[in-house]
Coordinates of C-alpha atoms in Angstrom, one line a residue:
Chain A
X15 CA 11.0 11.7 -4.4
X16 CA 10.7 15.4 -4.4
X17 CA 13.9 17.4 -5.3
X18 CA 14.4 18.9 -1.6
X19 CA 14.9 15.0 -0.1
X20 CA 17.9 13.8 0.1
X21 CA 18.6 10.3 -0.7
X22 CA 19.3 7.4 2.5
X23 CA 22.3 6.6 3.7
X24 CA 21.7 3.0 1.8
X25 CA 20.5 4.2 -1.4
X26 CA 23.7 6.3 -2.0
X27 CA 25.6 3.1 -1.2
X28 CA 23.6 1.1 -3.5
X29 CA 24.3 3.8 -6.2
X30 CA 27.9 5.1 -5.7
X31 CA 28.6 1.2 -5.7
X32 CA 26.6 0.5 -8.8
X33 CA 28.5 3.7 -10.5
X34 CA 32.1 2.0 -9.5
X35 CA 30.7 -1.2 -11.2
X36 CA 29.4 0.3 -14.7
X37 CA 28.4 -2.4 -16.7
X38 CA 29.0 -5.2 -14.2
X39 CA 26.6 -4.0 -11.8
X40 CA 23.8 -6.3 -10.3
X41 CA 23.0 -8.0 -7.2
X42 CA 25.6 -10.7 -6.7
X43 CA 28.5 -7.6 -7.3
X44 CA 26.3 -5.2 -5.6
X45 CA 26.4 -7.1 -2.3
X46 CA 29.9 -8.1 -2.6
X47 CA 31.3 -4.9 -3.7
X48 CA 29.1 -3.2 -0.4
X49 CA 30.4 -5.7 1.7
X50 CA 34.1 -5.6 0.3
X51 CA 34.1 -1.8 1.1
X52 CA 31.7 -1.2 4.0
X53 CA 32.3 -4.2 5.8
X54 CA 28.4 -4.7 6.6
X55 CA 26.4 -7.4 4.2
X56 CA 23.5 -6.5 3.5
X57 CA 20.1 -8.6 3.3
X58 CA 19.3 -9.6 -0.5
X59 CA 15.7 -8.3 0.1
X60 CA 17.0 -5.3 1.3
X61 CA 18.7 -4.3 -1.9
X62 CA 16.2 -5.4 -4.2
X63 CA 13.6 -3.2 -2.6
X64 CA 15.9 -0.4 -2.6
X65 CA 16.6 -1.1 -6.5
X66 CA 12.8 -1.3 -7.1
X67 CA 12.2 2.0 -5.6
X68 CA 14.7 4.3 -7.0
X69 CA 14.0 2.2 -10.5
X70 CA 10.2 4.2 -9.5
X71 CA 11.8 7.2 -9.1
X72 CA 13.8 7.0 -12.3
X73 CA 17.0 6.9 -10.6
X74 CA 18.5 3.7 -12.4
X75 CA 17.4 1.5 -15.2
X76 CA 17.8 -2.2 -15.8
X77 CA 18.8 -4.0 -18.4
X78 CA 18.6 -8.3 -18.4
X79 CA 21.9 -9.8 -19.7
X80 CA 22.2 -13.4 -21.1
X81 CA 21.2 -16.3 -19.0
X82 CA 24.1 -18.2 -17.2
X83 CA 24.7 -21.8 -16.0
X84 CA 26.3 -21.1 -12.5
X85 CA 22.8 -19.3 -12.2
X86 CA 21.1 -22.3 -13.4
X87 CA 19.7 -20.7 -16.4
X88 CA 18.6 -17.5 -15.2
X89 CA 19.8 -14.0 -16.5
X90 CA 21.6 -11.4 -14.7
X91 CA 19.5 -8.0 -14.2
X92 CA 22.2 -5.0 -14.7
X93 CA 21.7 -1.9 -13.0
X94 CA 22.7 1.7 -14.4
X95 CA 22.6 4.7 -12.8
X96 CA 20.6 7.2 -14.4
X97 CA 21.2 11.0 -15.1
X98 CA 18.9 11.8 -12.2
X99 CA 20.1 9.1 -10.6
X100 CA 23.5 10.8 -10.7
X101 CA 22.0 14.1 -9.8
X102 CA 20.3 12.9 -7.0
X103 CA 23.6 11.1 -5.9
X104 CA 25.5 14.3 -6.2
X105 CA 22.8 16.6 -4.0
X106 CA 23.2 14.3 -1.3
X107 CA 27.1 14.3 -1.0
X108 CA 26.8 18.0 -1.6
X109 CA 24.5 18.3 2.1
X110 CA 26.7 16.1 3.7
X111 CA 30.1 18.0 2.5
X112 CA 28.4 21.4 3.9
X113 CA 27.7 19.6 7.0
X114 CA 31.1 18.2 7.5
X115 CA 32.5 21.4 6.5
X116 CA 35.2 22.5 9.6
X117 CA 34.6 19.5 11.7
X118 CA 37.6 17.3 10.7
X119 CA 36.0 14.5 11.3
X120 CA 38.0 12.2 8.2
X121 CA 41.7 12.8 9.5
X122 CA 41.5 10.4 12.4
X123 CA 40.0 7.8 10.3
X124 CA 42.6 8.5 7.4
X125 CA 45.8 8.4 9.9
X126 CA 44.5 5.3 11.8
X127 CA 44.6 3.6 8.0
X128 CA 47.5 4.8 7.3
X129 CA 49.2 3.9 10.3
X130 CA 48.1 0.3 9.5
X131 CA 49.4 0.3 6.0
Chain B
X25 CA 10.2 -24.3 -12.2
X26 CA 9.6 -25.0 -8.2
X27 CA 7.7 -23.6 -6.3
X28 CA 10.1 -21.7 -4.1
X29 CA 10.9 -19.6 -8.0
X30 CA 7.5 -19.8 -8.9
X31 CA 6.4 -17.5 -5.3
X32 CA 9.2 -15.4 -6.2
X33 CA 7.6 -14.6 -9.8
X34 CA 4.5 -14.1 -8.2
X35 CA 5.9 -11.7 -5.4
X36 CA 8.7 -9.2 -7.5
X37 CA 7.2 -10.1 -11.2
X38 CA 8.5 -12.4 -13.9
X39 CA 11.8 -10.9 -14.8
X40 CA 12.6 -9.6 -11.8
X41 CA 11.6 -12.6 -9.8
X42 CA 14.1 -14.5 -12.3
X43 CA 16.6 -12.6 -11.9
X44 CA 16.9 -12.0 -7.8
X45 CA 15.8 -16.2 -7.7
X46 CA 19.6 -16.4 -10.3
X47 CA 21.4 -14.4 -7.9
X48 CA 20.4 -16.3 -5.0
X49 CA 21.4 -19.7 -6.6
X50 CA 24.8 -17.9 -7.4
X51 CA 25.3 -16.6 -4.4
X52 CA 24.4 -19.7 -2.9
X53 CA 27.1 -21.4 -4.3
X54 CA 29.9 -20.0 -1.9
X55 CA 27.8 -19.6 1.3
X56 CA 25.5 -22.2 1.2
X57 CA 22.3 -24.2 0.9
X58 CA 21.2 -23.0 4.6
X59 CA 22.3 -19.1 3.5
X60 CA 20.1 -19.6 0.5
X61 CA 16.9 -20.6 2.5
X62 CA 17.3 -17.8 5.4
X63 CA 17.9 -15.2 2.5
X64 CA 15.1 -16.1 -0.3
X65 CA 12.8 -16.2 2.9
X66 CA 13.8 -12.4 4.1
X67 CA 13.9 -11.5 0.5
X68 CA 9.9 -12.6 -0.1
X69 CA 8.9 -11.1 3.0
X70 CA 10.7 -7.7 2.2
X71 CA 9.2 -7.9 -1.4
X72 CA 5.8 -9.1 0.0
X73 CA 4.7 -7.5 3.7
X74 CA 3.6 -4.3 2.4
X75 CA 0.5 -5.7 1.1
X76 CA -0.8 -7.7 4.1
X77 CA -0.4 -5.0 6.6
X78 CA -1.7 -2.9 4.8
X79 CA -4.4 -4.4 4.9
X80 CA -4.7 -4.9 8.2
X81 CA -4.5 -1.1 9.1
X82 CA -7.0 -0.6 6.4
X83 CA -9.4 -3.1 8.2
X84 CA -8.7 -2.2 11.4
X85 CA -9.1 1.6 10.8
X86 CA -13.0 0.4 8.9
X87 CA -14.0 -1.3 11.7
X88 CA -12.6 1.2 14.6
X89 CA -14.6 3.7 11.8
X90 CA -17.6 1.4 11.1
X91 CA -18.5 0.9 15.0
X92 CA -17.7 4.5 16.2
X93 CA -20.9 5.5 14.8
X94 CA -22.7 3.4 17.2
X95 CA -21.7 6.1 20.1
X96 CA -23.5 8.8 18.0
X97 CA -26.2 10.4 20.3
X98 CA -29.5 9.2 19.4
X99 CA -30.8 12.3 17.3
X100 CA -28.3 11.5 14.5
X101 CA -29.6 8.0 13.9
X102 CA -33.2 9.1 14.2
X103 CA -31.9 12.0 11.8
X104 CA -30.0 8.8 9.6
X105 CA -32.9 6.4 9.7
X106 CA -36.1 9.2 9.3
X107 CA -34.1 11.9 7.1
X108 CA -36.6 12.1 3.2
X109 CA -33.0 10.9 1.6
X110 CA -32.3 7.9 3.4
X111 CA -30.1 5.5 0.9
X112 CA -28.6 9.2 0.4
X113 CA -27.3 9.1 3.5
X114 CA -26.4 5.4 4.2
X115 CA -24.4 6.4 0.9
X116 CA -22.7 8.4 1.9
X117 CA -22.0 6.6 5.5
X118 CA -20.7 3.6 3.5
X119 CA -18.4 5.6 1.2
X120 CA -17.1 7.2 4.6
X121 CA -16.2 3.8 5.9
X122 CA -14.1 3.2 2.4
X123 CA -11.8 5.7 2.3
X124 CA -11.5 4.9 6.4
X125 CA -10.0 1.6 4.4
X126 CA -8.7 3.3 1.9
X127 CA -6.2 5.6 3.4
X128 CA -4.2 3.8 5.6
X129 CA -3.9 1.0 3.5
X130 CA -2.9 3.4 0.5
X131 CA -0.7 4.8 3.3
X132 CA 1.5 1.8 4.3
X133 CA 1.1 0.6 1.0
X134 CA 2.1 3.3 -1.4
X135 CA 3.6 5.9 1.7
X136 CA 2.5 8.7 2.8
X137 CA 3.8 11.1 0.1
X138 CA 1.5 9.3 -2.5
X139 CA -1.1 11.5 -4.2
X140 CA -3.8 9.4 -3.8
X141 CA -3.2 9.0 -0.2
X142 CA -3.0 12.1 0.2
X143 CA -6.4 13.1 -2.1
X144 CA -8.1 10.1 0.1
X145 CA -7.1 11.3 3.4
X146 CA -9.0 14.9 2.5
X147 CA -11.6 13.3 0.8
X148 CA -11.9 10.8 4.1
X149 CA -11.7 13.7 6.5
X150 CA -14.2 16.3 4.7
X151 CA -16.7 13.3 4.4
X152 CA -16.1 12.2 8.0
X153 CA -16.7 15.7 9.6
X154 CA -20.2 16.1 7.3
X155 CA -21.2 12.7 8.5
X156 CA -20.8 14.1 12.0
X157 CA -23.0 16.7 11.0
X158 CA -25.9 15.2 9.3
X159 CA -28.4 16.5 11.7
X160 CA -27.4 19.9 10.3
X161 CA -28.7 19.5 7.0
X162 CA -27.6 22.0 4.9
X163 CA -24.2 22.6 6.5
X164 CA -23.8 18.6 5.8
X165 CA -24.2 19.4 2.2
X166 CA -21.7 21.8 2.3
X167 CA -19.2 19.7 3.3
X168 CA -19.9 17.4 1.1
X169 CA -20.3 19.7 -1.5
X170 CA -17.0 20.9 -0.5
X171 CA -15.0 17.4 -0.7
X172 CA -16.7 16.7 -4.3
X173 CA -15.0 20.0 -5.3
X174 CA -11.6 19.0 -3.9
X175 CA -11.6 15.6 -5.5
X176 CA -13.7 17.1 -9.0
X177 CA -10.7 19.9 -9.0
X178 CA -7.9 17.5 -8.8
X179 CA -8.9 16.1 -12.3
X180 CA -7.9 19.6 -14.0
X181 CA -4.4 19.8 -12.6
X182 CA -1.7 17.4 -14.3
X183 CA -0.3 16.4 -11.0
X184 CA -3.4 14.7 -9.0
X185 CA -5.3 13.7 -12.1
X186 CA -4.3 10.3 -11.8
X187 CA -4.8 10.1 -8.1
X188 CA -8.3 11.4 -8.4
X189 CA -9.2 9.3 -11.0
X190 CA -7.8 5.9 -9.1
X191 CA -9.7 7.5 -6.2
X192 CA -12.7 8.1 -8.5
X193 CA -12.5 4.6 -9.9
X194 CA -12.0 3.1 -6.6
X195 CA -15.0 4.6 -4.9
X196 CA -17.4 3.6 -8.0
X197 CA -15.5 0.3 -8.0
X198 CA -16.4 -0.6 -4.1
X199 CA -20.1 1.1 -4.3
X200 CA -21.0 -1.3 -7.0
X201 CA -19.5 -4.5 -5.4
X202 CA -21.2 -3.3 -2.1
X203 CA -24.5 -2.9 -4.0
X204 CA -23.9 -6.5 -5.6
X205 CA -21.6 -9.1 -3.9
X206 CA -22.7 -7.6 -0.5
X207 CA -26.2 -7.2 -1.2
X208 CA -26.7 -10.7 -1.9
X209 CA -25.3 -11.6 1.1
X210 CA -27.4 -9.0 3.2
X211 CA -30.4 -10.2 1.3
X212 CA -29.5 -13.8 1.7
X213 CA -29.5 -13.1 5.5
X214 CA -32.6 -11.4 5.5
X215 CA -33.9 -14.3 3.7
X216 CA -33.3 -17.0 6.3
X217 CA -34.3 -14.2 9.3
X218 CA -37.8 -13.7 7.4
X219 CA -37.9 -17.7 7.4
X220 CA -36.8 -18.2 11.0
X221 CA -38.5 -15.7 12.7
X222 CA -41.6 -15.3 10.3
X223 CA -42.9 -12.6 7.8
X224 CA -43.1 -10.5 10.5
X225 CA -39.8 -10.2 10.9
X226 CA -38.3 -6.5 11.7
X227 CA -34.6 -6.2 12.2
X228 CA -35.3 -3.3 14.7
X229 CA -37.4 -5.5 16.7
X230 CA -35.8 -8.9 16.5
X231 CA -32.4 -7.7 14.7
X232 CA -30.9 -8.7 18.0
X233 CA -32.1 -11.5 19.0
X234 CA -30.5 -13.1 16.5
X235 CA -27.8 -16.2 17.0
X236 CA -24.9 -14.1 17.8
X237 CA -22.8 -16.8 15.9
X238 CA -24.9 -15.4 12.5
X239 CA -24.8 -11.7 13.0
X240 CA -21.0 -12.1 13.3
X241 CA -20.7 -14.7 10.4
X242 CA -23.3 -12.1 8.0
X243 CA -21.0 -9.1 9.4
X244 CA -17.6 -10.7 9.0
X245 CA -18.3 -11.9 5.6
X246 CA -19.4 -8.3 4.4
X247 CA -16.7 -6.9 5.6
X248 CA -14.2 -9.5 4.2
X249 CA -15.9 -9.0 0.8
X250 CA -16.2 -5.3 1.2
X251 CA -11.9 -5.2 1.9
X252 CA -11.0 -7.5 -0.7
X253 CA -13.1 -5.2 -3.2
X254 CA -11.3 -1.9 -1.9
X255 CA -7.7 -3.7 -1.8
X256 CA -8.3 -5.3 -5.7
X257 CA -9.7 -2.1 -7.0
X258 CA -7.5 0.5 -5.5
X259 CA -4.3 -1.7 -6.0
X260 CA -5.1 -1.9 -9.9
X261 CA -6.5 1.4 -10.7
X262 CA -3.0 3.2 -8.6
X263 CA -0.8 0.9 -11.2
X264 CA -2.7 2.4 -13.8
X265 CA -3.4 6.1 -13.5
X266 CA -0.7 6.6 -10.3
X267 CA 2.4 4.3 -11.2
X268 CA 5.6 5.3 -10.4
X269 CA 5.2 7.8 -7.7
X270 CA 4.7 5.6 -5.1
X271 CA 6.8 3.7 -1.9
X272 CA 7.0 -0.2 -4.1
X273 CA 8.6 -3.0 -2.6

């Protein structure tokens, strides 16, 4: 990916979720943690292809953990977020804060939640 | 190992295969044996579609390519069949119908921002405007001389080396299967014409009276063999001198 394309909306998902996990990060918390805190679930397929290409681009690394018996046998792949992975990340939340610059378009969304807690 | 794993390994690689197979199991656990079907099916298919249509664009884009010559006007396949540099020519006509393959497989393949689709798709559009030309001698060598420079000149920058080497490769690659696999099968149907029509036999003359059920049969098979060679090649020599630049599922 060149350095004047900014990431999908998806791949900073995958990303700023795998950076909230840290070590624990791979597919099973991936998809849970993305579901917990977007409320959509994801296909499988569509995260591993995501993971696969930014792995390409040098975005994150993996790294296979020990294998595990609920998993019947198979070892975890953990995913870490890279330093241009980070910087990539960053550039991308950067475009969208200039865009959203002025338009108050958070406080609605932030009252209505606090309103229901 | 069943098989269900096994395709897995086949379609995302060993480790990786293991790994999103493990994750399905786990997940499986809480949502489900049906859950687990539906999602390893989506998950092959998103790991695995690329590659098949892909090549279906390729091979519909060769044939589209491969028949369009036939509305030429006359003069350029007198100009084609009675030029001093004939297997020059039919050369050069064949390497055009390749990269007609070759880019927009590379293209849904790899995407459209890959160097090698990119090097192909100027390569493929220099060698498809000289074609046009032929009749035009030395402005067809011109152009072709022009591509050539392109494609040589990539090799000196460290950017598009790799892609003109895969492209390089590719092209040498697919000449020498078409001048092998395919020949035996051309002269294998030349064989049996000579034999059923006589010694006499001249494709011009009786080409088309052949069965219509062998023509197609002799024409499907060399271009079935002729696409398999571009996809193998292409596919192997991008992993090796492209790698990591590219759209992967």
């Amino acid at each position: 990916m060149s350095a004047d394309r900014l990431l999908g909306e998806f791949e900073q998902i995958v990303l700023l979720v795998a950076l909230r996990l840290g070590d624990a990060a791979y597919g099973v918390t991936i998809l849970n943690e993305i579901a917990a805190r977007t409320g959509r679930s994801p296909a499988p397929g569509a995260l591993y292809t995501t993971l696969h290409r930014m792995g390409s681009k040098g975005f994150v690394t993996f790294r296979d953990g020990a294998p595990t018996p609920e998993r019947g046998g198979r070892a975890k792949r953990f995913v870490q977020v890279t330093d241009e992975g980070r910087a990539a990340l960053a550039r991308a939340q950067a475009a969208y804060q200039n865009l959203m610059e002025g338009l108050d378009l958070l406080s609605p969304i932030r009252a209505r939640a606090h309103a229901r807690t | 190992m069943g098989v269900a794993e096994w395709l897995l390994r086949r379609a995302a690689g060993e480790e990786r295969g293991v790994a999103v197979y493990g994750d399905l199991v786990e997940l499986a656990a809480a949502r489900g044996q049906m859950w687990f079907w539906i999602a390893y099916a989506r998950t092959v298919i998103s790991l695995t579609w690329r590659t098949p249509a892909a090549f279906v664009m390729g091979g519909s884009a060769f044939l589209a390519a491969s028949r369009s010559w036939m509305f030429l006007p006359r003069e350029w396949w007198w100009e084609m069949f009675h030029s001093p540099h004939p297997y020059f020519l039919r050369g050069i006509l064949d390497v055009a119908c390749l990269l007609w393959f070759l880019v927009p497989f590379a293209a849904v393949r790899y995407g459209t921002s890959d160097r090698l689709v990119r090097l192909a798709f100027a390569a493929c559009a220099m060698v498809s405007v000289a074609c046009l030309i032929v009749p035009v001698f030395p402005l067809f060598l011109s152009v072709m001389a022009l591509a050539l420079f392109v494609v040589v000149g990539a090799l000196f920058s460290t950017e598009w080396r790799g892609a003109a080497i895969a492209l390089g490769c590719t092209t040498a690659g697919s000449v020498f299967v078409e001048l092998t696999l395919i020949k035996l099968v051309h002269i294998g149907a030349w064989y049996y014409m000579k034999r059923h029509f006589g010694p006499h036999f001249s494709f011009w003359d009786d080409g088309f009276a052949l069965p219509i059920h062998l023509f197609r049969t002799v024409v499907w098979t060399m271009f079935a063999l002729n696409a398999l060679a571009i996809t193998f090649i292409s596919t192997r020599f991008h992993r090796r001198f492209v790698g990591k630049t590219s759209v992967a599922s």
